[in-house]
mmCIF file of C-alpha atoms and ligand atoms in Angstrom:
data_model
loop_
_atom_site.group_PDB
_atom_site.id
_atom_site.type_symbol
_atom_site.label_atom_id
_atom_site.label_comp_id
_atom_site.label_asym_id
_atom_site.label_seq_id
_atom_site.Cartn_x
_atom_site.Cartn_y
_atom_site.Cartn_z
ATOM 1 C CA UNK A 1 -7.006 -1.280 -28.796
ATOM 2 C CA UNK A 2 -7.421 -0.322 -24.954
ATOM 3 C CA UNK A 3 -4.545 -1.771 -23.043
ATOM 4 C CA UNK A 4 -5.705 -4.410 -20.346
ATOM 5 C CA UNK A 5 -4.373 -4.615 -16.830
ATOM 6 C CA UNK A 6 -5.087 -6.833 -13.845
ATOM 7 C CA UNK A 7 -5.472 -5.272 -10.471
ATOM 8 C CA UNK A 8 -4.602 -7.900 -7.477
ATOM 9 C CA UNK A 9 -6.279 -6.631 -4.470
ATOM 10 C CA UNK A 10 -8.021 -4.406 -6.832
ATOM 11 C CA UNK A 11 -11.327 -4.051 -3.653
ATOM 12 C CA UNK A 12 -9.008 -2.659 -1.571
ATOM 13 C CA UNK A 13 -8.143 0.684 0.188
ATOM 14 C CA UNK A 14 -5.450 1.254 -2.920
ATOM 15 C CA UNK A 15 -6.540 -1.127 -5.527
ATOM 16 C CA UNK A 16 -9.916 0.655 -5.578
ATOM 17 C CA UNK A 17 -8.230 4.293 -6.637
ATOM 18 C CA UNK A 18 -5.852 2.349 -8.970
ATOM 19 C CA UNK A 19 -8.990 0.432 -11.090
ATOM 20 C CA UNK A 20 -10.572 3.937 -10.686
ATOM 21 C CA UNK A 21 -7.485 5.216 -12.117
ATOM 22 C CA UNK A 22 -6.878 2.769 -14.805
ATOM 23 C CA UNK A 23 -10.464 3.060 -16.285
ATOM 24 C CA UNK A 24 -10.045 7.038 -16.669
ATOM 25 C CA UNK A 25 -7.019 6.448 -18.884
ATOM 26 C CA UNK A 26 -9.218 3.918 -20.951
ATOM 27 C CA UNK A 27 -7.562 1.009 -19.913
ATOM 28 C CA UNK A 28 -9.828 -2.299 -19.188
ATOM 29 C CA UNK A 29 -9.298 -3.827 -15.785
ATOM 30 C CA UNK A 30 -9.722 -7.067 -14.618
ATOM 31 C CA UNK A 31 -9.908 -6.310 -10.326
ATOM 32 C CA UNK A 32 -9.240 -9.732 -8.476
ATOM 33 C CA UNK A 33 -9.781 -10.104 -5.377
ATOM 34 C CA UNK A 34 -10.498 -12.052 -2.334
ATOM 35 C CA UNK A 35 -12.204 -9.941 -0.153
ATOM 36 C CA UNK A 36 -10.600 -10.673 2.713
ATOM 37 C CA UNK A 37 -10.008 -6.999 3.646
ATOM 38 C CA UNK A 38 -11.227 -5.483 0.737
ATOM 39 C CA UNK A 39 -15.049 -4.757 -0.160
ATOM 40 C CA UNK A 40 -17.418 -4.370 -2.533
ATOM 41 C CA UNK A 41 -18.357 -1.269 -1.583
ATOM 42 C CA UNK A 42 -15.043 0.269 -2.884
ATOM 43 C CA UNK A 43 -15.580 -0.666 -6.482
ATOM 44 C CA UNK A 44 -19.377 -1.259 -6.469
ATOM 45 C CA UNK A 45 -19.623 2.338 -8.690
ATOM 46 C CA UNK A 46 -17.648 0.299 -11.147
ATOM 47 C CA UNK A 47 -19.418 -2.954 -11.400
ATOM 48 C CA UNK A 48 -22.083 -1.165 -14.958
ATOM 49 C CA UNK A 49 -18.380 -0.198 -16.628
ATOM 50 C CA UNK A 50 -17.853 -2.724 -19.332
ATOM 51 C CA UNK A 51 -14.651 -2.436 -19.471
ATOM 52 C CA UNK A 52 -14.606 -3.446 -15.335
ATOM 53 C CA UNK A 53 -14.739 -7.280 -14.467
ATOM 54 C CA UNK A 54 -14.410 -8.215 -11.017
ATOM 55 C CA UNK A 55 -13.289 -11.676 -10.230
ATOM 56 C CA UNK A 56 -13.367 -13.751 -6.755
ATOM 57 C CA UNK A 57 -9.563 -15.523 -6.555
ATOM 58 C CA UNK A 58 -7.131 -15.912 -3.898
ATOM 59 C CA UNK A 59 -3.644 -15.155 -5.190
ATOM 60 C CA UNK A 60 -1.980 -17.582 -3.486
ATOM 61 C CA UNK A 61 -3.714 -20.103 -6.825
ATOM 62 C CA UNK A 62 -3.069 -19.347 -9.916
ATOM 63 C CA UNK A 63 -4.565 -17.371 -12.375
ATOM 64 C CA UNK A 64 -4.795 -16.915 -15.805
ATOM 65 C CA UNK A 65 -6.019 -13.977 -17.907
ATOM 66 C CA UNK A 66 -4.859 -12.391 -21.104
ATOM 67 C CA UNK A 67 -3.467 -8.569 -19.986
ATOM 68 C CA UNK A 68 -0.525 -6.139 -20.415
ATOM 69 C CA UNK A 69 0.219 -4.892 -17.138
ATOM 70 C CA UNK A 70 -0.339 -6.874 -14.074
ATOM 71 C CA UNK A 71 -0.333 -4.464 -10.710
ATOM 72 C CA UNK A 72 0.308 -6.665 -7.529
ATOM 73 C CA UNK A 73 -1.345 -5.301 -4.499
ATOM 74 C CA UNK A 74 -2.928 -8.392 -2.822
ATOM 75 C CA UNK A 75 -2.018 -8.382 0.953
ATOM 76 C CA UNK A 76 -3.483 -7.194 3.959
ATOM 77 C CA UNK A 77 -1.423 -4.225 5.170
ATOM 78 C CA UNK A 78 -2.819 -3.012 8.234
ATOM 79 C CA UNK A 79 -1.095 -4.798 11.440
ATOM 80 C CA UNK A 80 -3.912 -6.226 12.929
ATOM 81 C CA UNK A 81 -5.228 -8.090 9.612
ATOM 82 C CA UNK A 82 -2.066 -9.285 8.772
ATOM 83 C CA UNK A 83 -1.747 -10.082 11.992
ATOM 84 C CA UNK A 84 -4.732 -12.287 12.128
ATOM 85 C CA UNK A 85 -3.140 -14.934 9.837
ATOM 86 C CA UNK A 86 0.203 -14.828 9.538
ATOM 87 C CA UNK A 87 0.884 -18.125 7.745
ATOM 88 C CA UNK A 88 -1.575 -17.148 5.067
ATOM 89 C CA UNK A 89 -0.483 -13.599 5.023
ATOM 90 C CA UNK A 90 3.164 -14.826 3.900
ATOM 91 C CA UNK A 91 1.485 -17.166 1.254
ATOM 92 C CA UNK A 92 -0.277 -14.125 -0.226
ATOM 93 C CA UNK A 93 2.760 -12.058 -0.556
ATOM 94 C CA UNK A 94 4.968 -15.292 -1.235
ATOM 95 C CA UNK A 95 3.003 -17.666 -3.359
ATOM 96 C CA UNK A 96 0.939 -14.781 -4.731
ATOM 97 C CA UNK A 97 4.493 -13.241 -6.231
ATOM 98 C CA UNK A 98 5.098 -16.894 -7.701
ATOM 99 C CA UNK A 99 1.694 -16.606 -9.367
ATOM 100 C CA UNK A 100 1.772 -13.598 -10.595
ATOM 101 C CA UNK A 101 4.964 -13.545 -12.191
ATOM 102 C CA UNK A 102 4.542 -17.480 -13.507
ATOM 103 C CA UNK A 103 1.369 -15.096 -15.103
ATOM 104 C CA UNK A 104 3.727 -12.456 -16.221
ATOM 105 C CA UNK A 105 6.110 -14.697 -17.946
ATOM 106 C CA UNK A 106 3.802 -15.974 -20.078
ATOM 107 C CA UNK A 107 2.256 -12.859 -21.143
ATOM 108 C CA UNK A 108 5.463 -11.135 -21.360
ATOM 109 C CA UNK A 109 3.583 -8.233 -19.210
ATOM 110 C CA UNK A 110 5.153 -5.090 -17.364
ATOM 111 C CA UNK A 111 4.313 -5.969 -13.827
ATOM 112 C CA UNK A 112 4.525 -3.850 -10.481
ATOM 113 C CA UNK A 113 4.904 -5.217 -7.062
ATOM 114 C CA UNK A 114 3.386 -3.362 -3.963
ATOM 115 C CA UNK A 115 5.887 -3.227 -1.491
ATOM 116 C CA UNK A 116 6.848 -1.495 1.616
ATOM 117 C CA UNK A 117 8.789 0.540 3.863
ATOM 118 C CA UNK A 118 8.236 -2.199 6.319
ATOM 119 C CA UNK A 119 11.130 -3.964 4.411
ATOM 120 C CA UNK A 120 13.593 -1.284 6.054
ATOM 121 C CA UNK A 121 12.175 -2.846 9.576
ATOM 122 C CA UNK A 122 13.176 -0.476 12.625
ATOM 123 C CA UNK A 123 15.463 1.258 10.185
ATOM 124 C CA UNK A 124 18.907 2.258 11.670
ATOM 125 C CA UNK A 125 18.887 5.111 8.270
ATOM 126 C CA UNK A 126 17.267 8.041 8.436
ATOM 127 C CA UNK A 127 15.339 8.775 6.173
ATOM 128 C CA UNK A 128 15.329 5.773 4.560
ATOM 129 C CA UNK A 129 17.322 5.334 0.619
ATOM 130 C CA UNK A 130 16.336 2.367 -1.216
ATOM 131 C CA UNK A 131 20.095 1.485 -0.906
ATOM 132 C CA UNK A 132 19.112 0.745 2.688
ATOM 133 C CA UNK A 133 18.874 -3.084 3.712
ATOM 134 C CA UNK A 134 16.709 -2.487 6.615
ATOM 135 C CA UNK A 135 16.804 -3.754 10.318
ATOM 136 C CA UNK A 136 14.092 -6.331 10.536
ATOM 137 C CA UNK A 137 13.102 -9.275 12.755
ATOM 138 C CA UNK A 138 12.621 -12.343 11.374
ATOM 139 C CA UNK A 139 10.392 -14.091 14.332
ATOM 140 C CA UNK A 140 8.512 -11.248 15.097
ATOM 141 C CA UNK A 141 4.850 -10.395 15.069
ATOM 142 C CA UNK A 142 5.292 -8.092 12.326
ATOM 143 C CA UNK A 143 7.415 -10.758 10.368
ATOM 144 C CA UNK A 144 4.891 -12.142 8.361
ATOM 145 C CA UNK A 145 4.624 -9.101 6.518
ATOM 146 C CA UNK A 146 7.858 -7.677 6.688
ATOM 147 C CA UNK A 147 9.370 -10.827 5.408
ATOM 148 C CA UNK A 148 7.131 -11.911 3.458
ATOM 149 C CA UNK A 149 7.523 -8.325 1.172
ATOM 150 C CA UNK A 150 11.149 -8.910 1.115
ATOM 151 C CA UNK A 151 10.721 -12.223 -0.291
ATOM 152 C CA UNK A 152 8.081 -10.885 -2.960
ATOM 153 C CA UNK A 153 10.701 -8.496 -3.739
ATOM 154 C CA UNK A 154 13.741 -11.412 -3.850
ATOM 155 C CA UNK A 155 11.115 -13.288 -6.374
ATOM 156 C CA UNK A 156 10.714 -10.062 -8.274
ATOM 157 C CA UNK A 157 14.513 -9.544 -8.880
ATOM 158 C CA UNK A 158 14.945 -12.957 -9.520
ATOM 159 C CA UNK A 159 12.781 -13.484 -12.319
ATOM 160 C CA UNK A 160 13.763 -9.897 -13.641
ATOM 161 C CA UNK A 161 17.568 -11.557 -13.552
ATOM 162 C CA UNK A 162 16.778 -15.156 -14.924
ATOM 163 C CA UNK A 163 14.115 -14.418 -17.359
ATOM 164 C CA UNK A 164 14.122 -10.591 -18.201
ATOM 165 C CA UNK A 165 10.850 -9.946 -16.863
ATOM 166 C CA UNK A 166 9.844 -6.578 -16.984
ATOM 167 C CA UNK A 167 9.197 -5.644 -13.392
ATOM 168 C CA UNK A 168 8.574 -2.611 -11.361
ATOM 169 C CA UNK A 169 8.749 -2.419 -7.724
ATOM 170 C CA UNK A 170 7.489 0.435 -5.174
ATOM 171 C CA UNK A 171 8.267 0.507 -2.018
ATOM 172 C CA UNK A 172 5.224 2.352 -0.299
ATOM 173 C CA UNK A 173 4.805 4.704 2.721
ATOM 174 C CA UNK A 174 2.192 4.818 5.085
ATOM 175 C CA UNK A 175 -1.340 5.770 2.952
ATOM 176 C CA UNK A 176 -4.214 7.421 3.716
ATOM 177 C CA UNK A 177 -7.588 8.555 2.399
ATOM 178 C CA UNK A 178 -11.072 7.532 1.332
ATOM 179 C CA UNK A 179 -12.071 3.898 1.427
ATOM 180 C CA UNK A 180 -9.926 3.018 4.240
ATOM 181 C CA UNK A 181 -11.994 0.156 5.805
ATOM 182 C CA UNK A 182 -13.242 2.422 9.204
ATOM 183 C CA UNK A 183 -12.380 -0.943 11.574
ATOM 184 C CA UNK A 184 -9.158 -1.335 9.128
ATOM 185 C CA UNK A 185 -6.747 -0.617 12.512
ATOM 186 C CA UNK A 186 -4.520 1.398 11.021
ATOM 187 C CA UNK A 187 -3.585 4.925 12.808
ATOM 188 C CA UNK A 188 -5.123 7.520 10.349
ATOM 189 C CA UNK A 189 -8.618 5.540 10.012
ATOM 190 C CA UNK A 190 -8.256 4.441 13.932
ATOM 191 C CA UNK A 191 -7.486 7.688 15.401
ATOM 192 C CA UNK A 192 -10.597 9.610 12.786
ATOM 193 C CA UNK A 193 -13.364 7.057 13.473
ATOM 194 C CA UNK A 194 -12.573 7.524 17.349
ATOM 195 C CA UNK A 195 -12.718 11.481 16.809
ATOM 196 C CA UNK A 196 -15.900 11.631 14.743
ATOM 197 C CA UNK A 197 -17.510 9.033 17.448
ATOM 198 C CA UNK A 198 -16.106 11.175 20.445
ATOM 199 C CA UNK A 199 -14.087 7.923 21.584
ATOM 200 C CA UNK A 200 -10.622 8.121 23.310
ATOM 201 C CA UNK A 201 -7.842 8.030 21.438
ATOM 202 C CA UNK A 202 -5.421 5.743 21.702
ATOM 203 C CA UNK A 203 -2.092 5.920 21.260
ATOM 204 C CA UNK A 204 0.343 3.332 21.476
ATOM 205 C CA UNK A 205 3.073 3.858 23.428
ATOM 206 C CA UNK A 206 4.145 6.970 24.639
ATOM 207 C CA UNK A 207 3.238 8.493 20.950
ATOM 208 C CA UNK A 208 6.690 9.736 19.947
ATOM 209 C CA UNK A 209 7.297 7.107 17.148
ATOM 210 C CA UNK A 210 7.121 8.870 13.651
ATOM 211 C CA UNK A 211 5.197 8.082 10.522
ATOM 212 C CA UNK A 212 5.154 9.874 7.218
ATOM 213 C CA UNK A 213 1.561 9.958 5.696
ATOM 214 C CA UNK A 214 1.076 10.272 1.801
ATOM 215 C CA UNK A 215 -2.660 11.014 0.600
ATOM 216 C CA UNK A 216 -4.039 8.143 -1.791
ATOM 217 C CA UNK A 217 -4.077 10.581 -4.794
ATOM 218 C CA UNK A 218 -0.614 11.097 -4.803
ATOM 219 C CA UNK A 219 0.842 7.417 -4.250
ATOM 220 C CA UNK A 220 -1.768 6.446 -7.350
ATOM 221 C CA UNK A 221 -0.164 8.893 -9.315
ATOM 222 C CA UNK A 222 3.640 7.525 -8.608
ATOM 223 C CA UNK A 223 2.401 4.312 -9.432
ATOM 224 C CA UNK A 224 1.209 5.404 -12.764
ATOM 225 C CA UNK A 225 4.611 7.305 -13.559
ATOM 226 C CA UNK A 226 6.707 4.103 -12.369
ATOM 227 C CA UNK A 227 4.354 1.753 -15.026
ATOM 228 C CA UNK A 228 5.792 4.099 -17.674
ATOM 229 C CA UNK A 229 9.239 4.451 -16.727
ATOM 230 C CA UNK A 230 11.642 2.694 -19.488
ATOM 231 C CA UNK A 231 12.136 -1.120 -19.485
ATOM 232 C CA UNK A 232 14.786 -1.635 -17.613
ATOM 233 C CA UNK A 233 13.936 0.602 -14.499
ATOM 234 C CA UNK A 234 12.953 -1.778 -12.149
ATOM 235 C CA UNK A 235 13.260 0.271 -8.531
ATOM 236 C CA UNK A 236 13.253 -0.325 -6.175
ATOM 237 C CA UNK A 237 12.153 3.199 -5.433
ATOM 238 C CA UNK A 238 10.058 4.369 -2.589
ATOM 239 C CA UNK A 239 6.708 6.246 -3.114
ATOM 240 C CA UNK A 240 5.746 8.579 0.106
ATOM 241 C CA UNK A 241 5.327 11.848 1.315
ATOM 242 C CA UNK A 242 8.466 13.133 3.609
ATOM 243 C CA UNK A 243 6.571 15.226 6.064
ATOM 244 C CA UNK A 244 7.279 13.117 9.339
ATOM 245 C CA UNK A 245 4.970 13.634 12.203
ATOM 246 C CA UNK A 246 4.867 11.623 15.955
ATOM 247 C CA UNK A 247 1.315 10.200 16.524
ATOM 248 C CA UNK A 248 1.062 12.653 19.226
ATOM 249 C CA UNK A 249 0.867 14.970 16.605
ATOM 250 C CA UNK A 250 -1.239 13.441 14.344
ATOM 251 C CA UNK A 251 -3.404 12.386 17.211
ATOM 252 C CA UNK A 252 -3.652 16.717 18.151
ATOM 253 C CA UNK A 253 -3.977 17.090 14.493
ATOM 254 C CA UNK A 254 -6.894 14.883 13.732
ATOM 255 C CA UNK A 255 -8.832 16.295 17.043
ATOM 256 C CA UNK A 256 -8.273 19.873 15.906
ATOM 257 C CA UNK A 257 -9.525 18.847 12.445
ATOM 258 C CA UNK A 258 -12.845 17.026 13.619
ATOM 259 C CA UNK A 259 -13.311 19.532 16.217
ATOM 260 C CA UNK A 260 -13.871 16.660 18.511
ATOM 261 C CA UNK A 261 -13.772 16.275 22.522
ATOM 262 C CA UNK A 262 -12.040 12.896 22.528
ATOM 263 C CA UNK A 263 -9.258 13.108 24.729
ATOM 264 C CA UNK A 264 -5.802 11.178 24.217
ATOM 265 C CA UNK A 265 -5.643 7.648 25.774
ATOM 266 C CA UNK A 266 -2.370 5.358 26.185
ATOM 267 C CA UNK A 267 -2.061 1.622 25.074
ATOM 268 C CA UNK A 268 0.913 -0.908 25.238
ATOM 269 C CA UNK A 269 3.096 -0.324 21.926
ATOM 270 C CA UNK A 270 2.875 -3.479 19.791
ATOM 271 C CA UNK A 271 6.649 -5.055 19.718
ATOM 272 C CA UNK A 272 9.118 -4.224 16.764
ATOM 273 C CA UNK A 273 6.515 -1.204 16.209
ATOM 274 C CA UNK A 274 9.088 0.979 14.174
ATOM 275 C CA UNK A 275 10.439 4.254 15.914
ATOM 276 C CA UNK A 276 10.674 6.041 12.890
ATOM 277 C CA UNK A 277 10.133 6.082 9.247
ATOM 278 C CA UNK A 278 10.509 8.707 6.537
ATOM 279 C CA UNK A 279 10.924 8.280 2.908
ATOM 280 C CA UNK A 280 13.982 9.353 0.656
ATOM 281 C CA UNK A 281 11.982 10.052 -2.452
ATOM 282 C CA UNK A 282 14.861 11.845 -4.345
ATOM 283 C CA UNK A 283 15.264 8.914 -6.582
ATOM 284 C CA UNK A 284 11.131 9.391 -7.450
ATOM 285 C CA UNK A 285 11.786 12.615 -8.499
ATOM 286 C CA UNK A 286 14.862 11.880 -10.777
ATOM 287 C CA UNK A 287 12.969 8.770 -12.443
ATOM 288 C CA UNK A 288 9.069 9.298 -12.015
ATOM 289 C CA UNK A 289 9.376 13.053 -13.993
ATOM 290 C CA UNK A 290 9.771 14.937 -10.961
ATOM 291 C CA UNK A 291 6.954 12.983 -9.116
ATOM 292 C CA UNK A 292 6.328 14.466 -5.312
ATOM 293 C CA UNK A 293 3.521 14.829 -3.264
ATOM 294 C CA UNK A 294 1.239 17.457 -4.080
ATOM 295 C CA UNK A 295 -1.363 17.058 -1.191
ATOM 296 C CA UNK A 296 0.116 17.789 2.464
ATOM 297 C CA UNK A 297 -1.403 16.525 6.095
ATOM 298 C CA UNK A 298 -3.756 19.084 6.935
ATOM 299 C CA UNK A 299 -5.295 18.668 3.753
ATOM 300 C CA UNK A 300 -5.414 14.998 2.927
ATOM 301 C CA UNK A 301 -6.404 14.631 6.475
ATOM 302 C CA UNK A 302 -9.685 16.779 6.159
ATOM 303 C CA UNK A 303 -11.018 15.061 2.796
ATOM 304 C CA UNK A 304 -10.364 11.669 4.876
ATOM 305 C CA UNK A 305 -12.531 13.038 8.034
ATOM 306 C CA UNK A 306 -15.114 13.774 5.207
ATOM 307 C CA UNK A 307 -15.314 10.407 3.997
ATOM 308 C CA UNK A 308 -15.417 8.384 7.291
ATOM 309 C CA UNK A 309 -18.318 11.152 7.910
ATOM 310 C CA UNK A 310 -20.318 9.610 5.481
ATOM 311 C CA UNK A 311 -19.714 6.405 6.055
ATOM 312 C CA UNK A 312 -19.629 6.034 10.001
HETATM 313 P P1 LIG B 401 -6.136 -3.236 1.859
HETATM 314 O O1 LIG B 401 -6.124 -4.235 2.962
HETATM 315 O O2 LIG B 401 -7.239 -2.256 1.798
HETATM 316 O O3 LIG B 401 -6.072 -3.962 0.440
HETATM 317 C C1 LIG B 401 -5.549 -5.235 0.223
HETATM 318 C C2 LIG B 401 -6.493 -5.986 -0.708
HETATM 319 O O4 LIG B 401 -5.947 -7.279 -0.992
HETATM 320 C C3 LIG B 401 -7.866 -6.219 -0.075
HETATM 321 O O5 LIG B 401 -8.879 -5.912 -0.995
HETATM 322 C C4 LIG B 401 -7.845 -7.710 0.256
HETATM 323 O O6 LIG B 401 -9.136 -8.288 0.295
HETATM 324 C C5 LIG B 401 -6.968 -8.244 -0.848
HETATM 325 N N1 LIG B 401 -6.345 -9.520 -0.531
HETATM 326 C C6 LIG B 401 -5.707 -9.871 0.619
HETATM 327 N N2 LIG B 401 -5.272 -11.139 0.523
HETATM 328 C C7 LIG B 401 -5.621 -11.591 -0.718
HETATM 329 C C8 LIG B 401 -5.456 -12.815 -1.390
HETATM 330 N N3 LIG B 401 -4.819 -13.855 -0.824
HETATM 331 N N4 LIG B 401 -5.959 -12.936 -2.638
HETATM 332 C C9 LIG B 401 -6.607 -11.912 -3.236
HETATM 333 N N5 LIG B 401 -6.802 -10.727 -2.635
HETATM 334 C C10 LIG B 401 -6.312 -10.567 -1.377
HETATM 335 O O7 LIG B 401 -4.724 -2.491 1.925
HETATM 336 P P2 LIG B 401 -4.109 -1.330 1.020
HETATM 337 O O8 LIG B 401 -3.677 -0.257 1.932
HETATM 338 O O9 LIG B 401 -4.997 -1.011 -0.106
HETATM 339 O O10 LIG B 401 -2.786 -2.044 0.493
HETATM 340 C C11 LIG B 401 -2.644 -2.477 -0.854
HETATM 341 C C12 LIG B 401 -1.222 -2.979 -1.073
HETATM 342 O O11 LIG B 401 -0.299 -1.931 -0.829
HETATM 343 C C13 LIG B 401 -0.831 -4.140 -0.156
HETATM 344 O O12 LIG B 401 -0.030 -5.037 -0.875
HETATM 345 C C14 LIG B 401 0.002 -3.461 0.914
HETATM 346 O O13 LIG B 401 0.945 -4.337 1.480
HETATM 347 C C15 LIG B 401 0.662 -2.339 0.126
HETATM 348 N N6 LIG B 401 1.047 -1.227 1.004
HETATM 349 C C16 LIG B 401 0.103 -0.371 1.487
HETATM 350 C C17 LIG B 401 0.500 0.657 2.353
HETATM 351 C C18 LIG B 401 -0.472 1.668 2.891
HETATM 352 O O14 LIG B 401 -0.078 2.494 3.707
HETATM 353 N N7 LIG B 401 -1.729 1.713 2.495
HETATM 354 C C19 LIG B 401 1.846 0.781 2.727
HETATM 355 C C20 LIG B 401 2.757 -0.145 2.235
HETATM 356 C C21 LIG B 401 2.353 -1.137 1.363
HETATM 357 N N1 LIG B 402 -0.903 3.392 16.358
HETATM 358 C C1 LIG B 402 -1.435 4.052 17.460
HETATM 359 N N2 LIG B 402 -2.757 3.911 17.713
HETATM 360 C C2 LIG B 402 -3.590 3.177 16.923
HETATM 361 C C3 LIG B 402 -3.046 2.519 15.796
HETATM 362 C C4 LIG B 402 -1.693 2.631 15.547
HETATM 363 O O1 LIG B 402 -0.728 4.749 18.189
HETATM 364 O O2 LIG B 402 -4.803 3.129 17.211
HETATM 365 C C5 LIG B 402 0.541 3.559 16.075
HETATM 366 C C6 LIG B 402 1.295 2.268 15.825
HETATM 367 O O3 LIG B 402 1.762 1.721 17.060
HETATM 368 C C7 LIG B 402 2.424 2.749 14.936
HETATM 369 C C8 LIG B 402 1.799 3.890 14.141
HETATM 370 O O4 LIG B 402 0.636 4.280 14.865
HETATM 371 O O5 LIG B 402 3.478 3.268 15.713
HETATM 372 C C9 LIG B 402 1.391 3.496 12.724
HETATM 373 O O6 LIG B 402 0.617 2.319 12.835
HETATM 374 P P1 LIG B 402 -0.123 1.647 11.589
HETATM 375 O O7 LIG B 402 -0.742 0.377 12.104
HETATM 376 O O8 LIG B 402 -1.000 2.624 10.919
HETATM 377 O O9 LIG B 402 1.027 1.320 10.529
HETATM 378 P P2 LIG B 402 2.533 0.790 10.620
HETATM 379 O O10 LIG B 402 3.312 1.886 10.008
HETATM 380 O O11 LIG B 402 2.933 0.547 12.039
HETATM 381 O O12 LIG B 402 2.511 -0.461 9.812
#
């Protein structure tokens, strides 16, 4: 019998490539979403699969299915979505955890949380261990998010302790690739759309703050090893790709790549914007069978410009 998994956030940048994923190794995948930053158009080549249901539901109400793996991506994660409702954005990573792991218990179902590095804040460690606690603010603009993960993650060890649920948790560096949403805000998609359109591009700040950027492809496939790690592995463990680059840099990257004549443009930096950030993966490698990123900047970077040329 095909195994069955539900996909939270499964219209989204990630949950799109994971349902995508799922269905190649034969699984059948309920995708639920509320398509609040998600879209259609990321899983519309799906919708004539049979073994594909999409469902409208906010995960911060219950829901109830029949699977045996439950993957829990729902959450805005670019700044200025999250940003845009902060109250509800902690309900999606708060009372969506509850859900989904009230769901869990009663299926007895493996189930992974999507976290973040944001949960190491304006980290003090570099790079960043998942032994790290992490420097974060909780009355910030960013804290929403930021706590909101760590409390997903407090929920997640919880009911692991209390009930011996079988749970996974990855902590996830920056992503990039196809299917980001072009007016998403992140840097990659930001700093690409304003290339290919010949639009300044602008840099917050003075542009020395480092990020690490892992292509889609590569995260999708740590997530895949972690599912199949033995009970009992839980993570923490982060998921990312350790080249660390300033967004002056990627900014000189991207215009080289695109061949464009934007020109470099500075804005205010957000507050608590993180100075740095780079993942220690070695504990990926020990317990995801050697898992590392296979695709670096340069590359990733040009099939990205290739998709937001077909779509822009
Ligand atoms: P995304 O915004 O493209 O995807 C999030 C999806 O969740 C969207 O389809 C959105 O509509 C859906 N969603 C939001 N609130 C919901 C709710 N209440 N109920 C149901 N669906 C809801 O972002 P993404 O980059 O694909 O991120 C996926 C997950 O990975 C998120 O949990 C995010 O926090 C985590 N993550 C991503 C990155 C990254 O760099 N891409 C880094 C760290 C963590
Ligand atoms: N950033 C930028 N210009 C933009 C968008 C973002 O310089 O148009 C910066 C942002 O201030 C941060 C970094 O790029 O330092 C990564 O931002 P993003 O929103 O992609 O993710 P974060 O890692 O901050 O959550």
């Amino acid at each position: 019998m095909k195994k069955r998994a539900l996909v939270t956030g499964g219209a989204g940048f990630l949950g799109s490539h994971l349902c995508d994923r799922l269905l190649s190794e034969e699984y059948d995948v309920i995708c639920m979403d509320n398509f609040f930053t998600g879209s259609k158009e990321n899983i519309v080549h799906l919708l004539g699969n049979p073994y594909f249901e999409l469902v409208r539901h906010d995960v911060t109400f219950p829901y109830f299915c029949e699977v045996d793996e439950i993957y829990n991506l729902a959450c805005p994660a670019s700044p200025v979505h999250y940003q845009f409702d902060p109250v509800q954005t902690t309900k999606t990573s708060v009372h969506g955890a509850i859900n989904m792991l009230g769901l869990a218990k009663r299926l007895e179902a493996r189930i992974m949380q999507a976290s973040t590095s944001e949960v190491y804040g304006d980290p003090e460690q570099h790079p960043q261990k998942e032994s790290y606690w992490g420097k974060v603010n909780p009355i910030g603009i960013r804290s929403c998010y930021d706590e909101g993960k760590r409390c997903a993650e407090t929920l997640f060890f919880d009911y692991h302790r209390e009930y011996n649920l079988d749970i996974k948790v990855v902590r996830i560096f920056n992503t990039y690739g196809p299917r980001m949403n072009p007016d998403d805000g992140r840097v990659v998609s930001n700093f690409i759309v304003q290339a290919l359109r010949g639009q300044d591009i602008t840099i917050y700040g003075d542009g020395s703050q480092t990020r690490s950027f892992c292509y889609c492809e590569d995260l999708i496939e740590g997530f895949r090893r972690l599912m199949q790690t033995e009970e009992g592995f839980t993570g923490p463990v982060n998921i990312g790709n350790p080249g660390e680059f300033t967004m002056l840099e990627l900014a000189e990257k991207i215009i080289t790549l695109t061949g464009s004549s934007s020109k470099i443009t500075h804005k205010p930096l957000p507050s608590d914007d993180p100075k740095q950030r780079r993942p220690d993966i070695t504990l990926a490698q020990e317990k995801l069978n050697g898992w590392e990123p296979t695709i670096d900047l340069e590359e990733g970077l040009g099939r990205t410009i290739e998709y937001f040329r077909s779509v822009i």
